[in-house]
CSV table of C-alpha atoms (C1' of nucleotides) in Angstrom, one decimal:
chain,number,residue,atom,x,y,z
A,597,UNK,CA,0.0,0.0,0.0
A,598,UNK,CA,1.8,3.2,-1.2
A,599,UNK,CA,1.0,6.9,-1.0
A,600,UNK,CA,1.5,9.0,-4.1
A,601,UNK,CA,1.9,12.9,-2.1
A,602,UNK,CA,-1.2,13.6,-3.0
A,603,UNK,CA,-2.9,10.7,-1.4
A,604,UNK,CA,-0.8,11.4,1.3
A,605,UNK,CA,-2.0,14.6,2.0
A,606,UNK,CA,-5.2,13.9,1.6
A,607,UNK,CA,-4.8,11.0,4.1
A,608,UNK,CA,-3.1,13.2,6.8
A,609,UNK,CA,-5.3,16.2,5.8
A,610,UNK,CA,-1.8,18.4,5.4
A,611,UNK,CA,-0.8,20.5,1.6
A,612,UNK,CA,0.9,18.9,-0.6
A,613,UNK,CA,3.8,21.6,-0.3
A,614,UNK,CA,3.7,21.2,3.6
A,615,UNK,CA,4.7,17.4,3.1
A,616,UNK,CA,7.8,18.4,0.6
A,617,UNK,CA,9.0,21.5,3.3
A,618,UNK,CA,9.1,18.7,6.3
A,619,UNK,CA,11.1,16.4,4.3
A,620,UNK,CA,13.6,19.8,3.3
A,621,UNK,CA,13.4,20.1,7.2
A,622,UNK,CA,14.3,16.6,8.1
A,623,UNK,CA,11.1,15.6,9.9
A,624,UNK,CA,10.0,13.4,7.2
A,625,UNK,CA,12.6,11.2,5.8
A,626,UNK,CA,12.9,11.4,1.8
A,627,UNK,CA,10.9,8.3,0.9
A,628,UNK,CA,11.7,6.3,-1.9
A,629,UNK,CA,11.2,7.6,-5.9
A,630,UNK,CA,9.5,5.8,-8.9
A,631,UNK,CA,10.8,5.4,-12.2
A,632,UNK,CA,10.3,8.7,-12.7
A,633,UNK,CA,11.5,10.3,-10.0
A,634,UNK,CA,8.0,11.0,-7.8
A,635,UNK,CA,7.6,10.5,-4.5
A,636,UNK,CA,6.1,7.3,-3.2
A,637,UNK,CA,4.9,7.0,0.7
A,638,UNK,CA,4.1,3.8,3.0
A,639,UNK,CA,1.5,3.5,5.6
A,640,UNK,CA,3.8,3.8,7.9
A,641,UNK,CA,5.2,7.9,7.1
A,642,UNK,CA,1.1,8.7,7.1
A,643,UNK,CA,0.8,8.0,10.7
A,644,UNK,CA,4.0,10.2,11.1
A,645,UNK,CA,2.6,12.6,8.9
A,646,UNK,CA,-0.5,12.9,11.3
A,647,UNK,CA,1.1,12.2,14.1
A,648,UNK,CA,3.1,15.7,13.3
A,649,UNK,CA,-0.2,17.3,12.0
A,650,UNK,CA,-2.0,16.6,15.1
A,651,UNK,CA,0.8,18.1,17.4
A,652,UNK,CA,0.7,21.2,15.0
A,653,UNK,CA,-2.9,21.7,15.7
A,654,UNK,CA,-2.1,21.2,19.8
A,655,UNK,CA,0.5,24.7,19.1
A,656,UNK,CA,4.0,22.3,19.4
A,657,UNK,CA,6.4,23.7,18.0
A,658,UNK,CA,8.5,21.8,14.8
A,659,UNK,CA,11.8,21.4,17.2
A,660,UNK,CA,9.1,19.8,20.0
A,661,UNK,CA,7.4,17.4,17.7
A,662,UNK,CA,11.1,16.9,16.4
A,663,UNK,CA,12.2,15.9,20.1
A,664,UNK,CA,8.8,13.5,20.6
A,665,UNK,CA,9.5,11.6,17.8
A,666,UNK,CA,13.0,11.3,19.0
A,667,UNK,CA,11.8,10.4,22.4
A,668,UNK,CA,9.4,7.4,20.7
A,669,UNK,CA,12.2,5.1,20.4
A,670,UNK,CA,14.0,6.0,23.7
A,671,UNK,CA,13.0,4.3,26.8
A,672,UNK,CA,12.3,5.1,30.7
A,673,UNK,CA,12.8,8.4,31.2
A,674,UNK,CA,11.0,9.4,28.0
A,675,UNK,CA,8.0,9.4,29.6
A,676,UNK,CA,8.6,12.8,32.2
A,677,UNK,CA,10.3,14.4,29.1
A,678,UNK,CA,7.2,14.3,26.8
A,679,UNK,CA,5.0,15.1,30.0
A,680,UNK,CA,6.9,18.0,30.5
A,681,UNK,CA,6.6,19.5,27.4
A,682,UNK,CA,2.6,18.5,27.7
A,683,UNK,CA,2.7,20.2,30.5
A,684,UNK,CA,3.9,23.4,29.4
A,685,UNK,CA,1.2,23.3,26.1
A,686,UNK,CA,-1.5,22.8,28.8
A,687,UNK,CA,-0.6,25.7,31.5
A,688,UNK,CA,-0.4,28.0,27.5
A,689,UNK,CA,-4.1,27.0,26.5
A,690,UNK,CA,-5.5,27.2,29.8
A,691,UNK,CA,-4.4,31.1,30.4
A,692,UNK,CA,-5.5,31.9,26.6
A,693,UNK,CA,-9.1,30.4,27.4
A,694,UNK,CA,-9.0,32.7,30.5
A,695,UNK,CA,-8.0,35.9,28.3
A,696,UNK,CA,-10.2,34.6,25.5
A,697,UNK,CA,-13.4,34.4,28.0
A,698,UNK,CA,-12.9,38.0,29.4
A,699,UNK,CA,-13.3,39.3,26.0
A,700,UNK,CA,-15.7,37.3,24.7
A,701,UNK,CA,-18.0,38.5,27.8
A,702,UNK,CA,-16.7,41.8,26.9
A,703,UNK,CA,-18.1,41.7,23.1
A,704,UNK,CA,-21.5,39.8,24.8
A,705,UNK,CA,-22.2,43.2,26.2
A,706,UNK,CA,-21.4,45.2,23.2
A,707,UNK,CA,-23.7,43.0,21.2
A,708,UNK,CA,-26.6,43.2,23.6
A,709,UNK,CA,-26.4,46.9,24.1
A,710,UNK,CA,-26.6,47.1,19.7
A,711,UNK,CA,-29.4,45.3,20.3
A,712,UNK,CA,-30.9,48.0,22.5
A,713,UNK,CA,-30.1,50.7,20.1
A,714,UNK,CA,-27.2,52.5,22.6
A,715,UNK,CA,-23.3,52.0,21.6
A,716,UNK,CA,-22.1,52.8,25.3
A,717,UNK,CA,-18.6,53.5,26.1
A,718,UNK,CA,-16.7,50.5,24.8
A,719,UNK,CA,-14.5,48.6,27.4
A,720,UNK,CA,-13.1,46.1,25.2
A,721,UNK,CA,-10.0,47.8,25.3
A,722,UNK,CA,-9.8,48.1,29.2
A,723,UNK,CA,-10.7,44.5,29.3
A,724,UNK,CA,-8.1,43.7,27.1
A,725,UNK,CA,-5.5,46.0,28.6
A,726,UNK,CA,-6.3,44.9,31.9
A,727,UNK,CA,-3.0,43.2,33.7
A,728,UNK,CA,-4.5,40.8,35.3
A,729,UNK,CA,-5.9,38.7,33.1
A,730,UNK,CA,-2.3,38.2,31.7
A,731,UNK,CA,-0.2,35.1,31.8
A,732,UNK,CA,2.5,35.4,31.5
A,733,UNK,CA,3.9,32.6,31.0
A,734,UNK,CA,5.1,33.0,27.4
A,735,UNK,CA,7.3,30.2,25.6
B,96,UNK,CA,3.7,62.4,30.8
B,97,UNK,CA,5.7,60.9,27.4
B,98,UNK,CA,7.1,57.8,26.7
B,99,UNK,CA,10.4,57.2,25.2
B,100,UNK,CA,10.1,54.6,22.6
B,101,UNK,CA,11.9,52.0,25.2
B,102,UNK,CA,10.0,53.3,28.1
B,103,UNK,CA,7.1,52.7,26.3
B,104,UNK,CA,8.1,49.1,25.2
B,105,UNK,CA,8.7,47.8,28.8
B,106,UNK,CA,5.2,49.4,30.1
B,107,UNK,CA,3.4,47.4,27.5
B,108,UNK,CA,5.9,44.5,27.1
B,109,UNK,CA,6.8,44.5,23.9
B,110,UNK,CA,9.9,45.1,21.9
B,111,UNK,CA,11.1,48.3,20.9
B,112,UNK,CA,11.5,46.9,17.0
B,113,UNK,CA,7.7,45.5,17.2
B,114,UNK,CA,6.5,49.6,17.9
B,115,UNK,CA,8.3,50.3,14.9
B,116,UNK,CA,7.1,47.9,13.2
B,117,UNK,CA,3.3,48.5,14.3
B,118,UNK,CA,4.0,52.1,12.9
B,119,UNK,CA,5.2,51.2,10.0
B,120,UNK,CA,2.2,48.8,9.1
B,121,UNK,CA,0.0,51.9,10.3
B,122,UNK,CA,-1.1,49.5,13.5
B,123,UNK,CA,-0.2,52.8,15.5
B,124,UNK,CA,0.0,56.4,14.1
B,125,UNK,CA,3.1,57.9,14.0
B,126,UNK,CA,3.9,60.1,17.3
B,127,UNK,CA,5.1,63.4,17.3
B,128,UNK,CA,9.3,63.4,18.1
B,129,UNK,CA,11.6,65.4,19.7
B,130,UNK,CA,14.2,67.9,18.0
B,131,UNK,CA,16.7,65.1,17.6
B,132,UNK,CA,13.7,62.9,15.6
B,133,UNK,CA,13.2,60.6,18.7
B,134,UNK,CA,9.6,59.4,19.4
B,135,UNK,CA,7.7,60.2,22.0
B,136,UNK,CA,4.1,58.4,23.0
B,137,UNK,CA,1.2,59.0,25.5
B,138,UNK,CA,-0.5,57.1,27.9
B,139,UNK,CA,-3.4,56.6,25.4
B,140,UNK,CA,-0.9,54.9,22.6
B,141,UNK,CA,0.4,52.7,25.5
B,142,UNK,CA,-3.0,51.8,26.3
B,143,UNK,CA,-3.8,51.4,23.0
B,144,UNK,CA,-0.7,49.0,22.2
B,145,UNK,CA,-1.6,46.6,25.5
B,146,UNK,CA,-4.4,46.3,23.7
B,147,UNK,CA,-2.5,45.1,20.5
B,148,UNK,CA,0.1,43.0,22.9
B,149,UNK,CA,-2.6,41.1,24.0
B,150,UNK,CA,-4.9,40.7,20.9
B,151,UNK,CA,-2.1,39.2,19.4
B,152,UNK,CA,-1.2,36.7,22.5
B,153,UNK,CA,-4.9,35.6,22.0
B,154,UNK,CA,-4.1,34.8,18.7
B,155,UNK,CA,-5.3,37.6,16.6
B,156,UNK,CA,-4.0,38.4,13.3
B,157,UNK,CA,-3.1,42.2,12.5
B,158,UNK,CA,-6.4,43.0,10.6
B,159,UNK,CA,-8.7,41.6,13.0
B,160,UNK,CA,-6.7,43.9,15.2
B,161,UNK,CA,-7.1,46.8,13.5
B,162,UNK,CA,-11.1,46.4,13.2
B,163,UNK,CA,-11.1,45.7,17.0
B,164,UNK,CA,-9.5,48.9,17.3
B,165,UNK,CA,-12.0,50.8,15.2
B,166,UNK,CA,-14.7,49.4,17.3
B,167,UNK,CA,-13.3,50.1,20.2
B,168,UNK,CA,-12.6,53.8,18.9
B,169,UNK,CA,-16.0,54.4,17.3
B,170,UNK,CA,-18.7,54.3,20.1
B,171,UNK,CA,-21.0,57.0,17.8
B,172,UNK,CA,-20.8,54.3,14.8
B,173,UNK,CA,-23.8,52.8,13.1
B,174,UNK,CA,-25.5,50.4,15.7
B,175,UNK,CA,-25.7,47.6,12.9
B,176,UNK,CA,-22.4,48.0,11.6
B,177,UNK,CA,-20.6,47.7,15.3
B,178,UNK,CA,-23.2,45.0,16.0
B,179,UNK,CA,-21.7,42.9,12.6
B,180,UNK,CA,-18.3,42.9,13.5
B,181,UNK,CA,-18.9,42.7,17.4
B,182,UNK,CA,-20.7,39.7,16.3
B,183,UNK,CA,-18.1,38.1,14.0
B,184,UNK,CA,-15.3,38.4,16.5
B,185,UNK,CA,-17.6,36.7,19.1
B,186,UNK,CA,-18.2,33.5,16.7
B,187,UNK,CA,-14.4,33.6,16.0
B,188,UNK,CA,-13.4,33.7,20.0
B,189,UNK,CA,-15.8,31.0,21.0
B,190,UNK,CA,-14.8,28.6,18.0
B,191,UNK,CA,-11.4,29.5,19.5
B,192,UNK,CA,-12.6,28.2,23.0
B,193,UNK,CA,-13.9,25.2,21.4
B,194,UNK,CA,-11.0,24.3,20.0
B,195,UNK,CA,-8.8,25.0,23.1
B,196,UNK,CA,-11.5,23.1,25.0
B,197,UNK,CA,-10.9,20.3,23.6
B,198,UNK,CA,-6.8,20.5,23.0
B,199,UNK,CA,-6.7,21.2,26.5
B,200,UNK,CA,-8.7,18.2,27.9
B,201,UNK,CA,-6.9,16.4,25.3
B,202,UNK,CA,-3.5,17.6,27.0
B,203,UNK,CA,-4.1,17.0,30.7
B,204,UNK,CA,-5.4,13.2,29.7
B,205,UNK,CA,-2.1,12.8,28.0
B,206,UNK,CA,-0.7,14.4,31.4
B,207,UNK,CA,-2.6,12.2,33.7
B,208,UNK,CA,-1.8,9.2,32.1
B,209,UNK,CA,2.0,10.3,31.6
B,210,UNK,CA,2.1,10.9,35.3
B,211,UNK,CA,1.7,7.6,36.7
B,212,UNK,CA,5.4,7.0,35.7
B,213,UNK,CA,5.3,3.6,34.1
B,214,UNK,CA,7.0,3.6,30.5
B,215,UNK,CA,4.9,0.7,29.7
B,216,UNK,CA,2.1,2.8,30.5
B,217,UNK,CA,3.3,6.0,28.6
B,218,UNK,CA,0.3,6.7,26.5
B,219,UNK,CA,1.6,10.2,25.5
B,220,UNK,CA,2.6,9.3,22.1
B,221,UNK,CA,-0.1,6.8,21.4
B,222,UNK,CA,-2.6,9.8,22.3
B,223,UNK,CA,-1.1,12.6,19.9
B,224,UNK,CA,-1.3,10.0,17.1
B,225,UNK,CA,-4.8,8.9,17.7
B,226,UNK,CA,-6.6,10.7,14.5
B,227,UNK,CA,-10.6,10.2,16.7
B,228,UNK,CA,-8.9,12.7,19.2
B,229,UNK,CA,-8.4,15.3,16.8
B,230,UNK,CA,-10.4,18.7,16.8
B,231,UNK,CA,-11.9,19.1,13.2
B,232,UNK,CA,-13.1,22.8,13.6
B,233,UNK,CA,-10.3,24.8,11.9
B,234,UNK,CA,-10.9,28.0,11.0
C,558,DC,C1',30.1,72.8,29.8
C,559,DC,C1',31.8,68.3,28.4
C,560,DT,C1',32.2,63.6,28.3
C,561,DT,C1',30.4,59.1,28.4
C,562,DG,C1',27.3,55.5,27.7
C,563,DA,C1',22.8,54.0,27.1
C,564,DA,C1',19.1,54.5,24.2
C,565,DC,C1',17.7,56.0,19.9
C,566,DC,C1',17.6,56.4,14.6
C,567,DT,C1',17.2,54.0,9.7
C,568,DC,C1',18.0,50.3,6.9
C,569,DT,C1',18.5,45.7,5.6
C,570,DA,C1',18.3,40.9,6.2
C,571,DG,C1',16.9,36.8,8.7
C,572,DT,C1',13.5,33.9,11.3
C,573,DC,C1',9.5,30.2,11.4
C,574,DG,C1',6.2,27.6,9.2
C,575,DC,C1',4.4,27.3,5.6
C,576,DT,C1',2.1,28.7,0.7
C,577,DG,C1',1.8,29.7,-4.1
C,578,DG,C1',3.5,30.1,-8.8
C,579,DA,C1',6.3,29.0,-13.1
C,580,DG,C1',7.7,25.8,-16.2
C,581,DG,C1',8.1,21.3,-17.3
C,582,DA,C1',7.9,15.9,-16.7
C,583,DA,C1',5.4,11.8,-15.2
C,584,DG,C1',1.4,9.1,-14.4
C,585,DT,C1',-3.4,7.6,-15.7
C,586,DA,C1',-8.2,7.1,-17.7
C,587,DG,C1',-10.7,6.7,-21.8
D,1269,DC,C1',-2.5,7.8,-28.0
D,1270,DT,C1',-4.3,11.7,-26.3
D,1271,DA,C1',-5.9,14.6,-22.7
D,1272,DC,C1',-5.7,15.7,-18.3
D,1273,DT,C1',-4.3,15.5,-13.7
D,1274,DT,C1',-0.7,15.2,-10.7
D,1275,DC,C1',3.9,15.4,-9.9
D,1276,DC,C1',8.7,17.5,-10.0
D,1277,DT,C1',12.2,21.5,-8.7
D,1278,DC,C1',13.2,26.0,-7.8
D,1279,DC,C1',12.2,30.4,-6.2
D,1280,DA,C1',9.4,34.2,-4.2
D,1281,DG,C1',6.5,35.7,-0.8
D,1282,DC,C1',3.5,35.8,3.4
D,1283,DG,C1',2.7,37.4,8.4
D,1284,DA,C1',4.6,39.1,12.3
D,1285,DC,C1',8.2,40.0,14.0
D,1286,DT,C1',13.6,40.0,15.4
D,1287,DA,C1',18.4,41.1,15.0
D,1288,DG,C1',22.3,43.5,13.4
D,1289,DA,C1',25.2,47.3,11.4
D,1290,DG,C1',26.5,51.8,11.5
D,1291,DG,C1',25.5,56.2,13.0
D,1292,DT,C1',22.9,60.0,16.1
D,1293,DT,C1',20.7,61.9,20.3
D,1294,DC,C1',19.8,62.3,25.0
D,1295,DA,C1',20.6,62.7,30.1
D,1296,DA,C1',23.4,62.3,34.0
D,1297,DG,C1',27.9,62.7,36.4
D,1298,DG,C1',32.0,65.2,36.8
DNA sequence: CCTTGAACCTCTAGTCGCTGGAGGAAGTAG
DNA sequence: CTACTTCCTCCAGCGACTAGAGGTTCAAGG
């Protein structure tokens, strides 16, 4: 069962051009060629390929998917590695849905006051200004 | 009370280059400058770029930015027309939640399992490559 | 006043993670 | 065998900064 890069991409729902840039990159390994010089993939690179996709969509970073692949093969003390970098993704999305919840209460109001004919003073920019809804914990 | 373009960078945490670079995109006018040619800002621009810093931090792009800022800056605008793009920024911010919603849960599973230690348990890997966990709401 | 050193100026070029186009070759369906 | 899609490489560009070179201005201490 082989992949033309098309199928691939399909498959892994990633651009064809994405798929050619990891391999520049080194986080896909150049697969073998047919006759005529186009790329064929195996089974085996697609659940790399979506393995990398999905960590994309989770906000890794290329050199932290790049270190979890690394850390599939190694044993024991992979595990607190890849926890740790879990960990760090988690504490990110958690203060952005904090930020993300005092605006969107913010542009509630706005919408509800249209509603009732009045534009009042607009404090989306306090709310967003405000300090303490910062984390700042920044990678 | 003016800011110097560095004083003005450390009270809304962000680099000196970036408030150039804002200018320069039009993101924030152009301030008035000394004899020598050096800028000098307000409090209002400082506000007005902690607003940006943390748009962006929420994941913003530049023009949904700049709209925002209109909004905000525009309280005597058209009730419908404030109402449309109050609304559109609302269904962007909670797809946004949804989406971090479920990374995060995603993310503190991985955790949880990851933090009972066991290698042979590590499901960490296994987790990020499961396609069924993935989040198909991309905007 | 004068010196010193930090902070400023402009300009250019580089970063990350893709994305798209040009121009041409290879694969495939009818 | 033709027509059409997909593939190839190379190169340019995107957004949103970020860093450096090389020179100027500002503010504080002597």
């Amino acid at each position: 069962m082989d992949f033309s890069i098309g199928a691939l991409a399909r498959e892994a729902e990633v651009k064809v051009p994405t798929i050619r840039y990891y391999e520049q990159i080194g986080l896909l390994a150049a697969p073998p060629r047919t006759e005529g010089g186009q790329r064929r993939y195996d089974a085996e690179t697609a659940d790399r390929l979506k393995f990398i996709r999905h960590a994309r969509d989770l906000g890794f970073e290329i050199e932290a998917i790049r270190e979890l692949l690394e850390l599939t093969g190694a044993p024991e003390r992979s595990c607190a590695a890849v926890d740790a970098i879990a960990r760090r993704h988690l504490e990110d999305i958690e203060a952005r849905m904090r930020r993300l919840a005092a605006l969107r209460d913010e542009l509630r109001r706005m919408v509800v006051e249209c509603g009732h004919g009045r534009v009042s003073e607009c404090r989306v920019l306090h709310t967003l200004a405000d300090h303490r809804l910062c984390a700042h914990d920044h990678h």
